[in-house]
XYZ file of C-alpha atoms in Angstrom:
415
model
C 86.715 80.802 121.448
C 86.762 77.454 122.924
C 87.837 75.965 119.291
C 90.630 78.752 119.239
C 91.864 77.708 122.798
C 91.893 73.863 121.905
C 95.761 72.385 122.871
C 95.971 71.030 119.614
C 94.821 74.553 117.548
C 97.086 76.225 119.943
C 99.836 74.098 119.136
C 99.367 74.088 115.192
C 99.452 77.962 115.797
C 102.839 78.608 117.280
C 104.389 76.196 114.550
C 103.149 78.069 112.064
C 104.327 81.590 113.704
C 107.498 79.920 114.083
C 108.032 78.499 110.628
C 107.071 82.052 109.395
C 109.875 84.094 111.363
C 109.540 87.417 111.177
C 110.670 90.379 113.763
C 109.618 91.462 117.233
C 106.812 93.285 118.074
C 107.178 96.097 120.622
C 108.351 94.097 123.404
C 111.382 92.668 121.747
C 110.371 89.433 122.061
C 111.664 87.279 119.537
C 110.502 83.241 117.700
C 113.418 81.475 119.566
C 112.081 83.092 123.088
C 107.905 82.196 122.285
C 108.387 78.645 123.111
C 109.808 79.428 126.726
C 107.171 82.165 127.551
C 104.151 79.983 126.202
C 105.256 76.903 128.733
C 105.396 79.829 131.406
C 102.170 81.555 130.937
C 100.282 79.164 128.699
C 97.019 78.853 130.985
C 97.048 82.540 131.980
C 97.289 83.228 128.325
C 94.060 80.846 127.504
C 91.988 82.647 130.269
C 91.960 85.880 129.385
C 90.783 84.645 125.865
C 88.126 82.508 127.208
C 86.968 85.557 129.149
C 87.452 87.332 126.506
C 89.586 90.328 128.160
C 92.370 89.620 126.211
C 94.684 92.688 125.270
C 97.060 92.871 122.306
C 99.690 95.106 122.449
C 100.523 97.749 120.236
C 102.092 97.284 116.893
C 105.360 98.469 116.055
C 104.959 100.606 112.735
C 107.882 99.791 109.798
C 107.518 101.387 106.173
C 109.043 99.524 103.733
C 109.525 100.905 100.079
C 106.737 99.799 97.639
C 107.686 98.654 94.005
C 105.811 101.915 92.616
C 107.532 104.003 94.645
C 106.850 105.718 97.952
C 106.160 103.731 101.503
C 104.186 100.784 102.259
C 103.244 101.184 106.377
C 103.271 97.573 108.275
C 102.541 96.941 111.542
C 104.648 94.322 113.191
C 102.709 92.460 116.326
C 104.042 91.222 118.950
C 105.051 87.150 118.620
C 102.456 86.387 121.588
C 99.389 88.701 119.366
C 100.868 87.077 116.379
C 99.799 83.641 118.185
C 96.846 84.634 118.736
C 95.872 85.574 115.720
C 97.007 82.659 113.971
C 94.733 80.700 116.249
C 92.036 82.607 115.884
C 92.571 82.670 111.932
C 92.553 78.516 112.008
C 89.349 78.730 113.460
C 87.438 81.514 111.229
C 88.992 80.775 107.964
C 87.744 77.267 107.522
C 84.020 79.204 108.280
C 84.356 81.986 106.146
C 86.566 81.165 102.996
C 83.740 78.688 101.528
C 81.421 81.698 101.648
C 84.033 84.117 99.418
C 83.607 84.534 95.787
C 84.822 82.041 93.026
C 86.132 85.608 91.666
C 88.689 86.127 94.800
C 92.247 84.489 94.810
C 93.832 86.470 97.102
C 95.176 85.433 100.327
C 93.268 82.049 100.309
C 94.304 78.447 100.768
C 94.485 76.366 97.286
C 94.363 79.850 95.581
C 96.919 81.965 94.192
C 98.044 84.288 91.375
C 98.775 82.480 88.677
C 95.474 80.893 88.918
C 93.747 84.987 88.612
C 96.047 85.471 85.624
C 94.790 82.199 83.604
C 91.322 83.681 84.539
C 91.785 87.261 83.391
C 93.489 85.532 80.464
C 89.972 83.741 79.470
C 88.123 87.104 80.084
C 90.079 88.630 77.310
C 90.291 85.693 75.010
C 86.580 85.340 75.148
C 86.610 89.127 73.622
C 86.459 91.377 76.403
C 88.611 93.926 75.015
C 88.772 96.503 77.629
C 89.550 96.210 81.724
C 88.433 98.240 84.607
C 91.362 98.513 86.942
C 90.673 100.020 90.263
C 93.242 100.717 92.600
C 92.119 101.877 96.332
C 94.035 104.449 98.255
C 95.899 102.563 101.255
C 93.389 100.283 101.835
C 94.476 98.222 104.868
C 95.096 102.209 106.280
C 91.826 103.730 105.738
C 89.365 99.920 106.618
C 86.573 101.308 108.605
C 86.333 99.240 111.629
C 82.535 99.955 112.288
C 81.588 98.413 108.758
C 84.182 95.569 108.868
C 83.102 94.300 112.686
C 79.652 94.530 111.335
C 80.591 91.744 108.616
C 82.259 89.919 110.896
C 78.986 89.562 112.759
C 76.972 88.772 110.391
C 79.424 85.241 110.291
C 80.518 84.942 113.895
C 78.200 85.266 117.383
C 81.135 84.692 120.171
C 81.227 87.912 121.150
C 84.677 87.105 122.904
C 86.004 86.648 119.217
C 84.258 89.810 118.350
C 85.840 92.064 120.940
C 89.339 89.997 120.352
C 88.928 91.054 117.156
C 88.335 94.778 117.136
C 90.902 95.010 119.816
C 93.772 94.121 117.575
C 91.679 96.223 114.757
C 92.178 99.578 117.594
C 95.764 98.948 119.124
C 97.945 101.518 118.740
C 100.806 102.257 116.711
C 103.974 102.621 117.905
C 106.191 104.694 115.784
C 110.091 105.954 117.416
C 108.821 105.661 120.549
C 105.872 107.709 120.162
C 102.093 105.334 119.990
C 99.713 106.602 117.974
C 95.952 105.296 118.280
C 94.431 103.645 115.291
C 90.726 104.263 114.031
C 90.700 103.298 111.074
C 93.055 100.250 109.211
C 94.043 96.597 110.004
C 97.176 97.195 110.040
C 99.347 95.151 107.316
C 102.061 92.390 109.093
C 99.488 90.471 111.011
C 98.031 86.965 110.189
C 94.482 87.814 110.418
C 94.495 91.378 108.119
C 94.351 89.228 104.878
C 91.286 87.652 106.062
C 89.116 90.340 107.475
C 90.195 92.312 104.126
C 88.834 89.336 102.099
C 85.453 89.476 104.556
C 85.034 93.508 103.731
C 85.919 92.935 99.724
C 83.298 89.993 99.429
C 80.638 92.522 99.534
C 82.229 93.894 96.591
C 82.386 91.012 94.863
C 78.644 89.586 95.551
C 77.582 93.026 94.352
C 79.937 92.258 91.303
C 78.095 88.684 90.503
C 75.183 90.323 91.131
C 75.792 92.705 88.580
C 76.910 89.535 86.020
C 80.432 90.886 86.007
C 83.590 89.319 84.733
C 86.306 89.945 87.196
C 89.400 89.113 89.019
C 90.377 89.952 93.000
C 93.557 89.205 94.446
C 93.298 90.989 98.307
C 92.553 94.804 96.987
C 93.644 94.435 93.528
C 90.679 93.985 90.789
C 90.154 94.011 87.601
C 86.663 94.557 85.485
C 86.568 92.930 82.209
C 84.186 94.171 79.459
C 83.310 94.561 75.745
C 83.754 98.305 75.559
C 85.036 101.836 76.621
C 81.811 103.062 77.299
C 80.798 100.171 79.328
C 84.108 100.361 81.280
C 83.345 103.922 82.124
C 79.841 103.217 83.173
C 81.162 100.204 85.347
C 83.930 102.194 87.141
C 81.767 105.339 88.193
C 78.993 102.354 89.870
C 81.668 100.248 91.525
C 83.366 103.825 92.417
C 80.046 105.113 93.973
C 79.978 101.370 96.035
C 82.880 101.230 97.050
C 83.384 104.791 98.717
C 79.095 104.853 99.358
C 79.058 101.421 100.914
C 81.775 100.006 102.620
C 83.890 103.776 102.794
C 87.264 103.076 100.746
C 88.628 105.414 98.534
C 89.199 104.864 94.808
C 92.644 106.140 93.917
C 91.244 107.769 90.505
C 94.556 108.933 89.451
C 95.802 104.998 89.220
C 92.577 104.004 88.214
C 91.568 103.647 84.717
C 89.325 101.911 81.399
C 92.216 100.523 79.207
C 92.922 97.559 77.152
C 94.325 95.185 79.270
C 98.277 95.188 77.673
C 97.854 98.689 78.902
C 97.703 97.898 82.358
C 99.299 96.120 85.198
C 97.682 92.767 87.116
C 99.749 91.134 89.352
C 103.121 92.537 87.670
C 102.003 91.159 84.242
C 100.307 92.454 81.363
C 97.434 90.901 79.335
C 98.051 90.931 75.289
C 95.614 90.444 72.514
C 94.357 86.839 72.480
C 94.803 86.408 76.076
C 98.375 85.817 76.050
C 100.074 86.713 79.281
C 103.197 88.727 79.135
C 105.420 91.179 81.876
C 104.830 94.130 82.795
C 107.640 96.772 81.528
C 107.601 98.031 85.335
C 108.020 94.552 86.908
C 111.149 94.105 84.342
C 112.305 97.753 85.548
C 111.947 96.895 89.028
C 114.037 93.586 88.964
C 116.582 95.405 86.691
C 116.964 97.913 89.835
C 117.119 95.090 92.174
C 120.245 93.588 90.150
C 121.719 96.996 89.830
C 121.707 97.456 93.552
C 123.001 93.491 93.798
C 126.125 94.403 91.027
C 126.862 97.485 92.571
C 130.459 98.296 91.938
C 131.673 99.547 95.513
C 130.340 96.286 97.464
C 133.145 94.726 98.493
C 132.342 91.280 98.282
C 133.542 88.156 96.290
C 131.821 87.846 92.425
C 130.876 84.532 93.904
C 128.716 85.918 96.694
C 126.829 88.288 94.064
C 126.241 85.256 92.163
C 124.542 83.603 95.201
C 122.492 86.651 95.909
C 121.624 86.796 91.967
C 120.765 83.331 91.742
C 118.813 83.579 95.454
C 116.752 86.219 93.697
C 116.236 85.479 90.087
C 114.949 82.037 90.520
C 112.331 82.864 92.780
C 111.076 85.933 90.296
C 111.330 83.759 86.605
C 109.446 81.164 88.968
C 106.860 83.709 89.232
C 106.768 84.915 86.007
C 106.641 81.430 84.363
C 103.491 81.746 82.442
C 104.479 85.132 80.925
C 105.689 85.308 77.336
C 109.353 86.711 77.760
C 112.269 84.802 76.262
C 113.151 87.991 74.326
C 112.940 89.562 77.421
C 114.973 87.037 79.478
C 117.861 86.858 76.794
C 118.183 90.723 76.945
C 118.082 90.947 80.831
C 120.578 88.348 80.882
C 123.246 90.000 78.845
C 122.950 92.988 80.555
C 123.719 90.792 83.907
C 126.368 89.217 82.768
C 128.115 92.373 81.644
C 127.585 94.545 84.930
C 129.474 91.158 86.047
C 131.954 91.896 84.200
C 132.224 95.038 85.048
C 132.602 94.041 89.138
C 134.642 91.826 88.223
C 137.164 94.428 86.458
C 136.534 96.965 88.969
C 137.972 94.172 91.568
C 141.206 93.581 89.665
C 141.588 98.129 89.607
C 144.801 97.752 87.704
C 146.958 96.955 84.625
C 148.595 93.737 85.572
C 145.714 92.308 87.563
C 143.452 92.550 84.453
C 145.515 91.423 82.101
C 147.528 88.309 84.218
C 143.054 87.551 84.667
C 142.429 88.086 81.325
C 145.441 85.838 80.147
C 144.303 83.128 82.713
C 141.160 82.690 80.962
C 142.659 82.024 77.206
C 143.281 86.187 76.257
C 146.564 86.077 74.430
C 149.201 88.985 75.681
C 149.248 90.906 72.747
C 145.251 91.263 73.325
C 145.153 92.027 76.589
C 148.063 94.163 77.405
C 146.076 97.327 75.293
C 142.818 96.600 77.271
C 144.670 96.226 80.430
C 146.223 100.087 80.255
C 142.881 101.179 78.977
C 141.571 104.013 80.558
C 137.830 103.345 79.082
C 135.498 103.467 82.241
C 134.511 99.982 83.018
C 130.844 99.977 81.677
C 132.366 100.308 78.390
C 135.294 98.011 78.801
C 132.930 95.726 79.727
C 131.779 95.390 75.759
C 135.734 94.424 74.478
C 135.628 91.490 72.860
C 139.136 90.267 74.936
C 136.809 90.890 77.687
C 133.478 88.777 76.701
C 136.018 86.189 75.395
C 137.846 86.018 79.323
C 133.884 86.181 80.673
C 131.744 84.306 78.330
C 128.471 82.797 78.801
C 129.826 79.172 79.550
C 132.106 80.853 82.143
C 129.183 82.222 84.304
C 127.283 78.991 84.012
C 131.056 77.765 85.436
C 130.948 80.315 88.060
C 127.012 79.202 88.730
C 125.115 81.683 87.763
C 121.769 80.627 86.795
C 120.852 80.765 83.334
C 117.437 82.408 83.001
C 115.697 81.212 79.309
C 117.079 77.898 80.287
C 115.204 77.721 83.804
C 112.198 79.799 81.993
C 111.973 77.020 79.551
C 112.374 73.910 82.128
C 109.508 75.466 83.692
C 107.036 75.845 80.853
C 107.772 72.200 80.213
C 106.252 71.403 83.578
């Protein structure tokens, strides 16, 4: 405790809190206002840690929707327990991450993603044909806080940390005014949950290398690879019987399964035969329903604000899905952009003479425009006119700035 109360740790802390953003807790308290209440209480704040009677306040619960559908429950600390847990994480991290699993790439520093995916990619090139894929049931809701304390103990003797620790693990929820107590869960939204779920999954994996196992964890997402279906099977009803035995998580069995891998989803991709990595049909869904909600036709805002949002959001996801095979892909999804572009961008103009003076503008002669002007075709399939594409072509979207998708794909597998 006397590491996580060091000036300097303390300091490194509330930059990091502050570069992250992110909303108040229950108290309102906002970034821009931490700074003035840490110069005010700063050494009232650092005894109660080194005494260790510390006391987090309750989180305030948010769902968010999830990318399969239904809710995803965070719980949004306050800035101050948010500081506090960032210090406390600078101090345990550095002590437990060197003890995880070579297997485990979520939530860790110098690990990420893309570096599970070129793994899982060498599992099935080497001819492991079929993948265990075991989903559990709300994890970070249904951690038991007996077991995970207990592995936190095995690590850590400062029995302030210890209580600090299961404090924040047992704060309440506060939900429309109404605080519900928590025994079970760490809840998602705080800076230490990835690491204690990481501590509780390790036993998982060690059982896992143990085993001589070929697998991939990223936080509670983990994939099995072996030679066969009967193997699979054998290896999900043991890991099943560990995982709900040992360390008391549920196995979603409905989302669960033994498949080939380009059956299933890791990470929003999909592994095909020879290791190749490719996308996911649901992650191409889901950003198709993200652009749909972007184009929508009743916004009200300038085509170049849509572009901005587009461009905001499509760089960061063909970023992400850079090692994936998908020009195909990319050259379809971006046709079907630019035309619900086109489409807002009709909608705007609403009438006769405002589409065709447009259409004119941008090299349509009269005598083509004029009939697709007083056309009473709904926009979607005005949209496909050739006066129209010919007004709205490729080169005048790169013009208007949107970003061009294969050719920021391809810049990126040159890297």
């Amino acid at each position: 405790m006397e590491r996580v109360c060091n000036r300097a740790n303390l300091n490194q802390a509330y930059k990091r809190v502050k570069k992250n953003r992110g909303s108040p807790g229950i108290d309102g308290m906002n970034i821009e206002q931490l700074g003035t209440w840490i110069r005010l209480h700063k050494e009232e704040l650092i005894r109660s840690l080194l005494e260790g009677n510390y006391q987090p306040k309750p989180v305030r619960g948010v769902q968010i929707p999830k990318s399969g559908g239904g809710m995803r429950q965070l719980g949004i600390p306050t800035v101050v327990d948010r500081l506090v847990q960032q210090a406390i994480l600078q101090v345990l991290q550095p002590i437990l991450d060197p003890t995880f699993s070579e297997s485990s790439y979520g939530f860790r520093p110098g690990r990420n993603a893309h570096q599970a995916l070129k793994k899982a990619s060498q599992y099935v090139e080497e001819g492991n044909w079929i993948v265990v894929d075991i989903d559990l049931e709300k994890f970070f809701d249904r951690v038991n806080h007996d077991i995970l304390m207990a592995r936190v103990a095995r690590r850590i003797g400062d029995k302030r940390i210890l209580r600090t620790i299961r404090r924040f693990l047992q704060t309440g929820m506060m939900n429309q005014g109404i605080k519900m107590d928590r025994f079970e869960g760490t809840p998602q939204g705080g800076p230490l949950s990835p690491l204690l779920a990481n501590l509780l999954l390790d036993d998982l994996d060690k059982e896992l290398e143990k085993r001589g196992h070929k697998f991939c964890r990223y936080a509670d997402d983990c994939n099995i690879y072996v030679h066969s279906k009967a193997a699979g099977e054998r290896v999900m009803n043991s890991v099943t019987n560990f995982l709900e035995g040992q360390l008391r998580l549920k196995v979603n069995r409905d989302k669960s399964a033994v498949a080939p891998p380009h059956e299933r989803k890791f990470l929003g991709h999909r592994l095909l035969l020879g290791g190749k990595i490719g996308i996911a049909p649901k992650s191409l869904k889901t950003v198709k329903e993200k652009i749909a909600q972007l184009t929508r036709r009743n916004r009200g805002v300038s085509l170049e604000q849509i572009i901005d949002q587009l461009n905001s959001s499509l760089t960061g996801w063909v970023t992400y899905y850079r090692h994936a095979t998908m020009k195909n892909q990319l050259i379809n999804l971006s046709q079907w952009i630019e035309r619900k572009l086109r489409c807002y961008r009709l909608k705007q103009r609403k009438r006769t003479y405002p589409i065709v003076k447009f259409l004119m503008a941008h090299g349509v002669p009269a005598e083509r425009a004029w009939p697709y002007g007083k056309s009473d075709r709904g926009w979607w399939r005005l949209s496909k006119a050739p006066p129209i594409h010919e007004a709205m072509s490729r080169d005048w979207f790169r013009h208007m700035g949107l970003i061009d998708l294969v050719q920021r794909y391809e810049s990126l597998k040159l890297r």
